[in-house]
Structures are given as structure tokens and as C-alpha cells.
Short mmCIF file of C-alpha atoms and ligand atoms in Angstrom, two decimals:
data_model
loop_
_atom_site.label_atom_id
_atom_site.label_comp_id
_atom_site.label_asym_id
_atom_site.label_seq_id
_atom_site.Cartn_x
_atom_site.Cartn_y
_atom_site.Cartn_z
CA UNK K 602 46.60 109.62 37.63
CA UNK K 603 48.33 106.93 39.50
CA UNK K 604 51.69 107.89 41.89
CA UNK K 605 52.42 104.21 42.15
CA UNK K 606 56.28 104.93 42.52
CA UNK K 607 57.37 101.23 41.29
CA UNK K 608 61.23 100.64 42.10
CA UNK K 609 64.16 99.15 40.35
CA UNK K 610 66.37 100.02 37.19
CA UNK K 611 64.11 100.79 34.04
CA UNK K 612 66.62 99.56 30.77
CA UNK K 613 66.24 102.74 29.05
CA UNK K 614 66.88 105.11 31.84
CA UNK K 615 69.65 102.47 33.24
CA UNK K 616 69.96 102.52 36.84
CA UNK K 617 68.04 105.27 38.77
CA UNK K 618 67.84 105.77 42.40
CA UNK K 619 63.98 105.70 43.53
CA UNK K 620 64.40 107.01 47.21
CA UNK K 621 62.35 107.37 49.82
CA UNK K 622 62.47 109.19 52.72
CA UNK K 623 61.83 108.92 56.33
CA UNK K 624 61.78 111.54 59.38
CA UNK K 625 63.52 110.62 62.54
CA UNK K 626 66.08 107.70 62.74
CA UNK K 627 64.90 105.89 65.70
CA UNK K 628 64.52 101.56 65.38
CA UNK K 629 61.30 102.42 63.88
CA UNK K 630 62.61 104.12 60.85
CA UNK K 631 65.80 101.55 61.01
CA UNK K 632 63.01 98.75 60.11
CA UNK K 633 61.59 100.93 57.45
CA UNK K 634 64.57 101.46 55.84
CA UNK K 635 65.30 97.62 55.45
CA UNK K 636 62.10 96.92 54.11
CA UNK K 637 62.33 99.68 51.75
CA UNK K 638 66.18 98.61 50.91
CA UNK K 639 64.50 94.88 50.38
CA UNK K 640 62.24 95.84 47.74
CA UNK K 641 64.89 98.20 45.58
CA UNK K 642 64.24 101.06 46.98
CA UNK K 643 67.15 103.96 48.23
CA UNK K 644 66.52 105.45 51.34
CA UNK K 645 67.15 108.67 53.09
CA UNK K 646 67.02 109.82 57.19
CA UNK K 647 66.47 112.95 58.23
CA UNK K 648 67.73 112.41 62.03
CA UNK K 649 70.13 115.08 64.11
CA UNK K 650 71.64 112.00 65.90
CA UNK K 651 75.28 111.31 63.95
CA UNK K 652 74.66 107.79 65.63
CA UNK K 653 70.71 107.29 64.74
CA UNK K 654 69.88 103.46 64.22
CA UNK K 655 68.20 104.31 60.90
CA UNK K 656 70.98 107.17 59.88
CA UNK K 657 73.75 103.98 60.22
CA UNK K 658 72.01 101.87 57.58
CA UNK K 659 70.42 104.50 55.41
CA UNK K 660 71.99 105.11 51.70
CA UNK K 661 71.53 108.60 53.00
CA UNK K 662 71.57 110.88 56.43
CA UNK K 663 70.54 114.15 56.44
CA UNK K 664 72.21 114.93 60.26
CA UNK K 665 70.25 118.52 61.24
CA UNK K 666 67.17 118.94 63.01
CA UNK K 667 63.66 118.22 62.61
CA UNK K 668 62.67 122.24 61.70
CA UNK K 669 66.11 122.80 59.71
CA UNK K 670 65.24 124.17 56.64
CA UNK K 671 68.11 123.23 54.67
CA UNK K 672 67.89 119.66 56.00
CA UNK K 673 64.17 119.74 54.80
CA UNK K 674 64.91 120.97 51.17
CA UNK K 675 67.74 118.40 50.46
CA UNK K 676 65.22 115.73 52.15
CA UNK K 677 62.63 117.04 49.71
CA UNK K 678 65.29 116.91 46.63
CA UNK K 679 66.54 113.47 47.39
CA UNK K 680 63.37 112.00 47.88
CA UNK K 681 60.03 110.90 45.60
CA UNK K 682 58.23 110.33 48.78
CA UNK K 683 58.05 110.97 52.60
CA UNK K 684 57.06 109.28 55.39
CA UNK K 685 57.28 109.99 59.22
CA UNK K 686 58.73 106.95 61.87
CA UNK K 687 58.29 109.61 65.05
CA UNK K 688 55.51 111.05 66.39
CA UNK K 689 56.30 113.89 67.80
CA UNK K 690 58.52 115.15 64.38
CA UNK K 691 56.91 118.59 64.13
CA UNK K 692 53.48 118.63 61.83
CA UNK K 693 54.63 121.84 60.44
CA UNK K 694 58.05 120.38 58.86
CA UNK K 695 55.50 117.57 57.53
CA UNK K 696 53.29 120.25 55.98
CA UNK K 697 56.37 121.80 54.54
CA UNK K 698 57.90 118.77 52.84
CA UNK K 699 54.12 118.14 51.48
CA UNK K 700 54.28 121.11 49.78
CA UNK K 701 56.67 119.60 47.58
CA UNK K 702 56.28 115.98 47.71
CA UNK K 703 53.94 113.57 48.68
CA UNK K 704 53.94 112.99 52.82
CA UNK K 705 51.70 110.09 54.60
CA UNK K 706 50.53 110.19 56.85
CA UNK K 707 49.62 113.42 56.79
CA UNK K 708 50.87 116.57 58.72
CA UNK K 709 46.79 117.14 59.47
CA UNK K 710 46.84 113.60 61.17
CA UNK K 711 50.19 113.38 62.56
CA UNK K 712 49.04 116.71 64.46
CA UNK K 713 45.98 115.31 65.72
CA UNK K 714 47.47 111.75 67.02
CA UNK K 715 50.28 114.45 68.77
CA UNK K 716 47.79 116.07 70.61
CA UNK K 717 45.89 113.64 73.64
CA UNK K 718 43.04 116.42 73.47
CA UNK K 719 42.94 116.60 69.89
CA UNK K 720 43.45 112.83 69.49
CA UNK K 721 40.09 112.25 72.13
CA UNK K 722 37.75 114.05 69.98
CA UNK K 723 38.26 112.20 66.87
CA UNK K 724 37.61 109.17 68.84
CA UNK K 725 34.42 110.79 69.85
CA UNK K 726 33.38 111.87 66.70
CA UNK K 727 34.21 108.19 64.63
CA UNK K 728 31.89 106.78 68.05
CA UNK K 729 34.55 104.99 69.65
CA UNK K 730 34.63 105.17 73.23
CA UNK K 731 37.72 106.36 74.94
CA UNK K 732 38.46 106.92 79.15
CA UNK K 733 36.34 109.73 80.32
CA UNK K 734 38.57 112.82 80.64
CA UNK K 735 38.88 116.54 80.85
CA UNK K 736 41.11 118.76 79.46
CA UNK K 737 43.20 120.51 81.77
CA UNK K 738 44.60 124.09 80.00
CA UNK K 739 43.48 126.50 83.05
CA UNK K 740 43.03 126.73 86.78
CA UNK K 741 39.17 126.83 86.28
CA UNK K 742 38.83 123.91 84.20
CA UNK K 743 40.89 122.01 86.47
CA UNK K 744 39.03 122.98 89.70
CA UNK K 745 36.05 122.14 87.62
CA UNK K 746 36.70 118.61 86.80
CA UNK K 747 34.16 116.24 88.15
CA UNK K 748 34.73 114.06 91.09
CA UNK K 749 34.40 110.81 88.63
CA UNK K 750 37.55 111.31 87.13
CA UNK K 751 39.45 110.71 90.49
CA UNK K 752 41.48 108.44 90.87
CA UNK K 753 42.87 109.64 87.43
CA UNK K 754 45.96 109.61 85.35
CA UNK K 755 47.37 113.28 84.06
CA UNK K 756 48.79 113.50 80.58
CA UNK K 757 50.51 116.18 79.29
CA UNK K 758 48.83 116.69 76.22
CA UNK K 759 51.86 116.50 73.91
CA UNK K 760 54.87 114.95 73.80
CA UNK K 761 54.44 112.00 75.62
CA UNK K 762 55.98 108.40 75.08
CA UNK K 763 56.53 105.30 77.26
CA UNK K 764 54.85 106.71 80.37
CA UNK K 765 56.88 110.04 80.09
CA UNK K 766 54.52 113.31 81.21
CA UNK K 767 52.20 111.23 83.41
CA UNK K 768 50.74 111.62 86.98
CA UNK K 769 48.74 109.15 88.95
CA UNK K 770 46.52 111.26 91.10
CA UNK K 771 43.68 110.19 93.57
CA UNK K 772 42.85 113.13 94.94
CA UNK K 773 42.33 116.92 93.71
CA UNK K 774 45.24 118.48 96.41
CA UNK K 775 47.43 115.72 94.05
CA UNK K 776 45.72 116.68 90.93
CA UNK K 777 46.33 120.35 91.84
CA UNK K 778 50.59 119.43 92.46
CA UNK K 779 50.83 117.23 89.72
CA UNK K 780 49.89 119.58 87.48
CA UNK K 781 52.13 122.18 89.03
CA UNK K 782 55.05 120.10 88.89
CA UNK K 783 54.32 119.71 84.63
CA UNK K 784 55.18 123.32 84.80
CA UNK K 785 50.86 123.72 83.86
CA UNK K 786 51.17 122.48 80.26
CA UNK K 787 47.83 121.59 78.54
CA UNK K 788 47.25 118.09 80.07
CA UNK K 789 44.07 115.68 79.61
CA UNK K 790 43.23 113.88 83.28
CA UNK K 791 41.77 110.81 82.36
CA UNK K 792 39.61 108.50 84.99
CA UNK K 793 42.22 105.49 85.95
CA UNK K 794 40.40 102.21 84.48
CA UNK K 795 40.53 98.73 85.68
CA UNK K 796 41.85 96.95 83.10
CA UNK K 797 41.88 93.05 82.37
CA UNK K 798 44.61 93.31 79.43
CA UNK K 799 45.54 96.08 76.68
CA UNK K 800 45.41 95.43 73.03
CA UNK K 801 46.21 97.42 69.92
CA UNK K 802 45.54 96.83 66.11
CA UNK K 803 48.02 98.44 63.09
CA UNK K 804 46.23 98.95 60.20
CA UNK K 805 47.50 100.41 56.67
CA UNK K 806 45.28 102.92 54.26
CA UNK K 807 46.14 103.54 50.72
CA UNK K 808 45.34 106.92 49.06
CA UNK K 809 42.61 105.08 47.46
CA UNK K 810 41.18 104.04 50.75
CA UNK K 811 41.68 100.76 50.60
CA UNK K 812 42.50 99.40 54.09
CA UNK K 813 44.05 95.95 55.61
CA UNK K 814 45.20 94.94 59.43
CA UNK K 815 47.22 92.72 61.03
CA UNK K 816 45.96 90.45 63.75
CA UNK K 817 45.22 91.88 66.99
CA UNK K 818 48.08 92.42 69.75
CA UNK K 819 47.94 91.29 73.39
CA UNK K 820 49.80 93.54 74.84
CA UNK K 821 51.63 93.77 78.42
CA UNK K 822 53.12 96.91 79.85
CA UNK K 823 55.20 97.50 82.78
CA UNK K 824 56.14 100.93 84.37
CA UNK K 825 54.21 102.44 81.15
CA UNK K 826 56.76 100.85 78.66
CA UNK K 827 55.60 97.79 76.49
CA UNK K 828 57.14 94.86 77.69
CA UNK K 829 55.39 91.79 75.83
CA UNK K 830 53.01 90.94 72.43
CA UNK K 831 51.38 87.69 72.14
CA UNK K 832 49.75 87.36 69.02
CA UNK K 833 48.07 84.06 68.22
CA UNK K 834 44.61 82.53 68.06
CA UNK K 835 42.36 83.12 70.81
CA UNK K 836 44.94 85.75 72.35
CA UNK K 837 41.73 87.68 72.78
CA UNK K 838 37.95 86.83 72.21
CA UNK K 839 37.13 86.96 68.83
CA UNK K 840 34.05 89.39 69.71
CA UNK K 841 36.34 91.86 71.31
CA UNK K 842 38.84 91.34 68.84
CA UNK K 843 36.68 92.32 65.85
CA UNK K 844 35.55 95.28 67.62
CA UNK K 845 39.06 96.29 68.07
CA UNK K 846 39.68 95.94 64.50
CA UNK K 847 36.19 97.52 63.30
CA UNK K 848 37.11 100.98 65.82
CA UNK K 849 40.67 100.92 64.20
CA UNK K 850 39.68 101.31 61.05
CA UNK K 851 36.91 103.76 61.35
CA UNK K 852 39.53 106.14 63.04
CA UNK K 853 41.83 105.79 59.90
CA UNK K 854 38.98 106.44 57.77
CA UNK K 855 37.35 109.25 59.87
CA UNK K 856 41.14 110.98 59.45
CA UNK K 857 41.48 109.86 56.24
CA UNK K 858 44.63 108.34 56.93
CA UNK K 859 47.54 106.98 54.34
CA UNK K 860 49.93 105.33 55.55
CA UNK K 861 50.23 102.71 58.46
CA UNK K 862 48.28 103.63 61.95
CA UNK K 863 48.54 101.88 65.39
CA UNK K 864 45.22 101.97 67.75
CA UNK K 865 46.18 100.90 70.98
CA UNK K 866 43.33 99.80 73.39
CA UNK K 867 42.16 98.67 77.40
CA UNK K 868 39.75 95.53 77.89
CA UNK K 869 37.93 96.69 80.79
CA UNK K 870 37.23 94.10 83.62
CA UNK K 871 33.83 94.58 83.32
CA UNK K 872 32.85 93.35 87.01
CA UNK K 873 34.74 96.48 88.59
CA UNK K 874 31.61 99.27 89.41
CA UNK K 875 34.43 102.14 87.15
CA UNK K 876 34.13 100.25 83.95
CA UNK K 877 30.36 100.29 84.17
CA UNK K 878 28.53 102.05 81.48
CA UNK K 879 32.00 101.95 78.92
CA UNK K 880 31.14 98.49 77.21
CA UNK K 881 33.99 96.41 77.79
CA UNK K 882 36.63 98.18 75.55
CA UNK K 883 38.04 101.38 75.16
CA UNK K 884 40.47 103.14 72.67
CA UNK K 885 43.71 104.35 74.52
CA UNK K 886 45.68 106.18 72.07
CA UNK K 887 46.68 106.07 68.62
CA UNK K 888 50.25 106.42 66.83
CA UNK K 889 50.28 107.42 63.06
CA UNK K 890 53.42 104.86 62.69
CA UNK K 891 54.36 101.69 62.62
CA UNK K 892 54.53 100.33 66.17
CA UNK K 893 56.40 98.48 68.52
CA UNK K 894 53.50 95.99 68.95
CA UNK K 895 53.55 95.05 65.43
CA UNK K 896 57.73 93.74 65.26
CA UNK K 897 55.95 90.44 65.65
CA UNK K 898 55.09 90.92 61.96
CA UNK K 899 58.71 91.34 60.94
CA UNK K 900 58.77 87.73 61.58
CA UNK K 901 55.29 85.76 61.64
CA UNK K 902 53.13 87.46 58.90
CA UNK K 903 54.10 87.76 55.26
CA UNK K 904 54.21 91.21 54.68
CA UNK K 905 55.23 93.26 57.57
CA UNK K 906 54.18 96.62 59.25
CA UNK K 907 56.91 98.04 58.16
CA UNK K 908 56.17 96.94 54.00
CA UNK K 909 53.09 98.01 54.75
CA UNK K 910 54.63 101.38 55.37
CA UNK K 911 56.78 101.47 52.32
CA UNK K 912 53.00 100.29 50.51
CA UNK K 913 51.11 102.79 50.98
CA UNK K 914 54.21 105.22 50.68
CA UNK K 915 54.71 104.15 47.31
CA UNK K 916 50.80 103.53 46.53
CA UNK K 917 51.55 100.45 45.71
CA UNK K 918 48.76 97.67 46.22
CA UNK K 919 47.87 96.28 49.67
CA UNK K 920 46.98 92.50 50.08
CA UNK K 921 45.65 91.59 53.63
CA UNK K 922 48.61 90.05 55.89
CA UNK K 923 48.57 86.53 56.65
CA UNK K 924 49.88 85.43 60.08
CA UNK K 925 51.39 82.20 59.50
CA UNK K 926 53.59 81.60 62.75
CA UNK K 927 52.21 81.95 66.55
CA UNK K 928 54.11 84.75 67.77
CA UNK K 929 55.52 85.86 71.37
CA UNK K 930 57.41 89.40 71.00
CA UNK K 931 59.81 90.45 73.64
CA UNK K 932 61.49 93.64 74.22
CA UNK K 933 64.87 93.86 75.08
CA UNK K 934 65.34 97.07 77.43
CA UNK K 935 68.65 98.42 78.36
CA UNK K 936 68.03 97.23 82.07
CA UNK K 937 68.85 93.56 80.75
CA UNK K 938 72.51 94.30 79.87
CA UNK K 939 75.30 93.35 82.23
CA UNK K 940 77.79 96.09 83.13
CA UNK K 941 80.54 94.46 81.30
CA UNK K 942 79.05 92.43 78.24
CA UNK K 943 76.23 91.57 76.23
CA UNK K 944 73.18 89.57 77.31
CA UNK K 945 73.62 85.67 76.74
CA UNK K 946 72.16 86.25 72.87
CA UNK K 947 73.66 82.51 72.23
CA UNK K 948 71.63 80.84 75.31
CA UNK K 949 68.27 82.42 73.93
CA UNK K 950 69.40 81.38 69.93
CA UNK K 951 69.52 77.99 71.02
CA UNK K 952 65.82 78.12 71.69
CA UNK K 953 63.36 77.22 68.19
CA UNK K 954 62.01 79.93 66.51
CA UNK K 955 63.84 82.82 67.54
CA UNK K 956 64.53 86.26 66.03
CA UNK K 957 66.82 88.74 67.44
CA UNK K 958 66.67 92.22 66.19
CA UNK K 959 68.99 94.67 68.13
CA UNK K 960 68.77 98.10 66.58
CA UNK K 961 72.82 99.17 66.89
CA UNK K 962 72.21 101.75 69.93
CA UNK K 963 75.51 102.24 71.56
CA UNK K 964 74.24 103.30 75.62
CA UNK K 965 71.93 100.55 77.28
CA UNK K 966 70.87 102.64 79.36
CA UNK K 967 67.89 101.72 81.86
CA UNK K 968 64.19 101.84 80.13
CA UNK K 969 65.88 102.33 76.52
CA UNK K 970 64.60 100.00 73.83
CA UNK K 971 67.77 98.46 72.80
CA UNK K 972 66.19 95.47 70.33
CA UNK K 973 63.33 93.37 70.45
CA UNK K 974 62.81 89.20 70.54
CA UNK K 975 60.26 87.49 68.41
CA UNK K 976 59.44 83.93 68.92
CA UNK K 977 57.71 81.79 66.32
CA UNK K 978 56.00 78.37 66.17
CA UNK K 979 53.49 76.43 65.37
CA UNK K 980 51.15 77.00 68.10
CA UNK K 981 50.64 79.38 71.36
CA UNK K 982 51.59 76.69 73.88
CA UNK K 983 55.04 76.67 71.89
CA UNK K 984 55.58 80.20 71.64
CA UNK K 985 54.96 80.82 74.97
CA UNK K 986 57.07 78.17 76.54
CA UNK K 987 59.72 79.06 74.51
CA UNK K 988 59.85 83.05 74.98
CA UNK K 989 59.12 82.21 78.89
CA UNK K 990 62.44 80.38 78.75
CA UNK K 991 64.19 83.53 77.02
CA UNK K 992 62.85 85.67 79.80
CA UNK K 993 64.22 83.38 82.25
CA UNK K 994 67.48 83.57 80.74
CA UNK K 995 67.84 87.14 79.94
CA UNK K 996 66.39 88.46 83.98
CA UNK K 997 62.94 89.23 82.36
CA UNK K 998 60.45 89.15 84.35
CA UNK K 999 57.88 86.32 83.84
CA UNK K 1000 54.56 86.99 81.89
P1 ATP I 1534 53.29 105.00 74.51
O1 ATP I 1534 53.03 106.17 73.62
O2 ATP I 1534 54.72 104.63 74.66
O3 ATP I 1534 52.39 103.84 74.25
P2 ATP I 1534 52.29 106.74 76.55
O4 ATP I 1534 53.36 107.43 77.29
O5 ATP I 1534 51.56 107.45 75.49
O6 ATP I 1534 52.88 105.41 76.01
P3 ATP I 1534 49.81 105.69 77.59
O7 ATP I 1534 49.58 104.71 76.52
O8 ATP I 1534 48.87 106.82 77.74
O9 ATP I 1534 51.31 106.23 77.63
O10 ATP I 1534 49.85 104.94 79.01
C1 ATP I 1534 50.84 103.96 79.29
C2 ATP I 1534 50.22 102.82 80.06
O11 ATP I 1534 49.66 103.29 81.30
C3 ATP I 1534 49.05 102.17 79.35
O12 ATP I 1534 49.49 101.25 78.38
C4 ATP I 1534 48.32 101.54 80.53
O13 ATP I 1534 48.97 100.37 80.97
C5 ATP I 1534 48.45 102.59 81.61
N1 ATP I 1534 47.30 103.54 81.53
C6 ATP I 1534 47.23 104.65 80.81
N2 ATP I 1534 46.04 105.28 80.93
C7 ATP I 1534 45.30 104.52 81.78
C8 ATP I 1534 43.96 104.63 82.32
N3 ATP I 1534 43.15 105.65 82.01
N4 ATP I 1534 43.57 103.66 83.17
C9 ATP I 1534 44.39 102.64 83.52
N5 ATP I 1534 45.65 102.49 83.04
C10 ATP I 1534 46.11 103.39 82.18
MG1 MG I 1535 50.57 103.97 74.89
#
């Protein structure tokens, strides 16, 4: 039986409200919410922040916490369908709503992609090659982790974002007081790689397995925060680039994932003697979400990562994505803002091709994600220039 949950007013039932629902109110559920909005459907937030992004433009805010059960239940009544926009929303309040209503992703993968140590053996078992790494729950495992790992970067296992819960060690005496100062939560160490540029692809499953991507992402961090996506032709080789995309999807199929799932990944500079033996390309991490190296989508492919989201949500069908604009995405961190005033938005409009999406956070505060820059054109050279220009204007640092 199909659960294709088509929107809009039927004439004989006049106008109904189709709504569906998302958990946690950050940007990421803001941009859901518009592209469910766009295609008729009502939306609801469940988000304990009075002031979430999503919460302001939602038909509906359901202001408790992510465990609440009262906020759950009303969540569950409002809504046909559920969906999750933050990864580290509690599995077990997914697995509660899914008792009830339909939830993608699921609370199964959601808990997996939440856990690094969990997370590394499902790329092991779909044979995609990850870091080497040990997992770190007890003194004897950590005393017993080889000397190959070193110089390594500790994770906490869970609850990690932008860099947050990580530890650059290079020897075991900083090993040993890294992990003491993460109070000894389960942690993975994972050997420090030299890498020649990361990469991630978003790809979206239907419940009937069908499964499309977007192009692949060059991505550029700084201080463990994404800082730039250029997506265009010959942003990566197109060997590497397939392989990205191949490994992507066999991780959303070995999970068998609905909804839409990010696979972020290092390009190893294969010349350095630590990347010998890993073949050139490694899976970092995943997040069972839309992502903030997909925004680029919002504005240069024709359906987004965010309709992709509301897709597979509603089980309705999925057609591949078509880039049609070179694309350059910037984000727009609270370090950027003056003390008394906004950044010169009017300076960078003036440039072709830009998009400014600010997601309606009150604090800039330093490291926050406060909005993001896209910059389309017609070819790479374009994009480039043009977004280099924005950077220059805005105190971002060249790329
Ligand atoms: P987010 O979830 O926001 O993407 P995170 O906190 O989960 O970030 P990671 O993706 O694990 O962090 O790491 C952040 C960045 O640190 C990576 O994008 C990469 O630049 C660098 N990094 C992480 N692990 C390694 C490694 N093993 N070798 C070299 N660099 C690494
Ligand atoms: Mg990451």
C-alpha cells in the first residue's frame, strides 16, 4: 500500500492541513520547513528554543524538550510524518514517535550515525575504508592502542559537532590527558591523515529503495568548522568522485536508510608514507540529515537537499538532481559581524549570482553559523572570482 502523503486541499474534504513534522529547530530544519511550506505542506517544530530559526517560521512550535513526552504526543497528533534536522535528537524519542507515525530516517540509523564507534563499523561492514582507529571505553584498551595510531585525533564518541569533543594527540602521555580531560567518555582515537582536500556526497533513499545524489562537494574546513563548498565540474577527479558517490550509497543501502544522508570524506595525499595502504580516499563521518555542504543546492540544482528531505518524507517520487549553475558556498560565521551592525550584505549583493540566506539567529556569537552565501554562474572561474570578492569584503579569509 502506498504512504505517498500528496499535499494540498482535496474539493470534497475542502481544505485540510497535511503537516509534517521536524525535530530540532536549528537552520537545518528552518530550510526544511520552507521547502515543505513551498510545496503545500504545514509544518510543525519540536525545538525547546522559544527563539529556534525553524520554530519562528513554522505553522507550528512545539517549545519543550527533545525527551518531553507531552511535546512528543502533540508532535505525533499534529503530524502525518516525522523527520529529524539534528543529529544528536535522542534515537529513543525517534523510536517513540515511530511507534505512531512514520519517522525517516530511522531511530536504528540515526543511533548508529550518533555513535563514531558504531558509525565505523558499518563503514567496515558496507567495505568502505575509514581512518584506522580504536575505540577508547577503558584504561586497557587505551594503553593497548597501537603505536600507528599516533599522531591521532580523539573523538568522543557521541555528541560531537564542528570540532567540539576532539583532541589532537602525538604522543600516548597526551593521549593518556586528553582523555582525562573528556572526563573518560567512550572516545574513538583515530590515526591523524594527511589530507589533500575533504569531500562529502548527500544522497536521498525512498522506502522503496530507490536512491539519487547530488554532485560531489569540495569541501574546506577551518578550526573543524566548514568554511567553503565548491561544487562544479572537475572540483574533484571524476575517478575519485564516482567512488565517493558509489561508497555513499552503499552505506545508505547497507542501513537501509530513508530519508536524506550526508557522507563526508578525506582525499588522502597519497605521496605521504601514513596514507599508504588506504587507497586514496577515506569515509570521515556520516550525518543522517541534510547538510551544510549541500545549501549550494538551495540555489544551483533543481530540486534541493532539503525537497529531497520532504521526498522521501512524504514517499513521494525522486528524480535525480540536476546542477545547472557552478556553485561557490560560503558560510557566514558569527566572527564576521561588526560589534555595532551588520556585515556589508549590500557590497556582496552587488556581486552576480548571489544568494544570501541568514537563518534569523539573534547572538553572532564567534564560531556560530549565522547564514550561509551561495554564488552561482555559469562556470567555476566565475564563481570563484566572484565569492573570492565576497570574502574579501566580508574579512573572510581567502580560499
Ligand atoms: P561536523 O560533524 O561538524 O562535520 P565533527 O565535529 O564531527 O564535525 P570531524 O568531521 O570528525 O568533526 O572532524 C572535523 C575536521 O577535522 C575534519 O573535517 C578534518 O578537517 C579534520 N579531521 C578529522 N579527523 C581527521 C583525521 N583522522 N585526519 C586528519 N584530519 C582530520
Ligand atoms: Mg565532520
Amino acid at each position: 500500500m502506498s504512504q505517498r502523503l500528496l499535499p494540498g486541499t482535496t474539493p470534497a474534504q475542502g481544505p485540510r492541513e497535511l503537516t509534517l513534522g521536524v525535530m530540532g529547530g536549528g537552520q537545518l530544519g528552518r530550510m526544511f520547513v520552507h521547502a515543505a511550506q513551498t510545496m503545500g505542506y504545514f509544518t510543525a517544530v519540536l525545538d525547546p528554543d522559544a527563539l529556534s530559526p525553524a520554530g519562528r517560521v513554522s505553522h507550528h512550535h512545539i517549545q519543550t524538550g527533545y525527551t518531553d513526552p507531552a511535546g512528543l504526543q502533540e508532535l505525533a497528533e499534529r503530524c502525518v510524518a516525522i523527520t529529524t534536522e539534528f543529529e544528536n535528537v535522542p534515537a529513543q524519542a525517534l523510536a517513540q514517535l515511530a511507534a505512531s507515525r512514520p519517522v525517516s530516517p530511522s531511530a536504528a540509523a540515526v543511533g548508529i550515525a550518533q555513535d563514531r564507534a558504531a558509525e565505523k563499523a558499518h563503514f567496515v561492514r558496507c567495505g568502505v575504508p575509514c581512518a584506522p582507529y580504536a575505540v577508547i571505553e577503558t584504561q586497557a584498551q587505551l594503553d593497548a592502542v597501537p603505536d600507528n595510531l599516533l599522531p591521532g585525533i580523539l573523538k568522543t564518541a557521541r555528541m560531537g559537532y564542528d570540532g567540539k569533543g576532539q583532541a589532537r594527540v602525538r604522543t600516548r602521555a597526551e593521549l593518556q590527558e586528553a582523555w582525562a580531560s573528556m572526563q573518560q567518555v567512550p572516545c574513538v582515537l583515530e590515526k591523524m591523515l594527511p589530507l589533500q582536500l575533504e569531500c562529502s556526497v548527500i544522497v536521498a533513499r525512498g522506502a522503496d529503495g530507490q536512491c539519487v545524489h547530488l554532485p560531489v562537494q569540495r569541501n574546506l574546513h577551518r578550526d573543524g568548522i566548514l568554511a567553503v563548498t565548491e561544487v562544479y565540474e572537475g572540483n574533484l577527479p571524476p575517478a575519485l568522485a564516482q567512488r565517493a558517490q558509489a561508497a555513499a550509497k552503499s552505506i545508505a543501502e547497507g542501513l537501509g536508510y530513508v530519508g536524506v544522508l550526508c557522507v563526508e570524506f578525506f582525499v588522502l595525499d597519497d605521496s605521504h608514507p601514513q596514507a599508504q595502504g588506504l587507497g586514496g580516499l577515506v569515509v570521515n563521518e556520516m550525518a543522517p540529515r541534510p547538510h551544510n555542504s549541500g545549501h549550494y543546492s538551495l540555489d544551483a540544482c533543481d530540486i534541493s537537499q532539503f525537497e529531497l528531505q520532504v521526498r522521501t518524507l512524504a514517499q513521494l517520487p525522486l528524480t535525480p538532481p540536476r546542477q545547472h549553475s557552478a556553485a561557490v558556498m560560503l558560510n557566514l560565521l558569527g566572527d564576521i559581524w561588526p560589534a555595532n551592525g551588520v556585515p556589508a550584505w549590500d557590497q556582496v549583493l552587488a556581486l552576480p549570482g548571489a544568494h544570501l540566506h541568514l537563518y534569523g539567529k539573534a547572538n553572532a556569537s564567534k564560531g556560530r553559523k549565522m547564514g550561509h552565501l551561495t554564488f552561482t554562474g555559469a562556470s567555476a572561474a566565475d564563481v570563484r572570482a566572484t565569492a573570492l570578492q565576497a570574502a574579501a569584503i566580508l574579512g573572510i579569509e581567502a580560499f
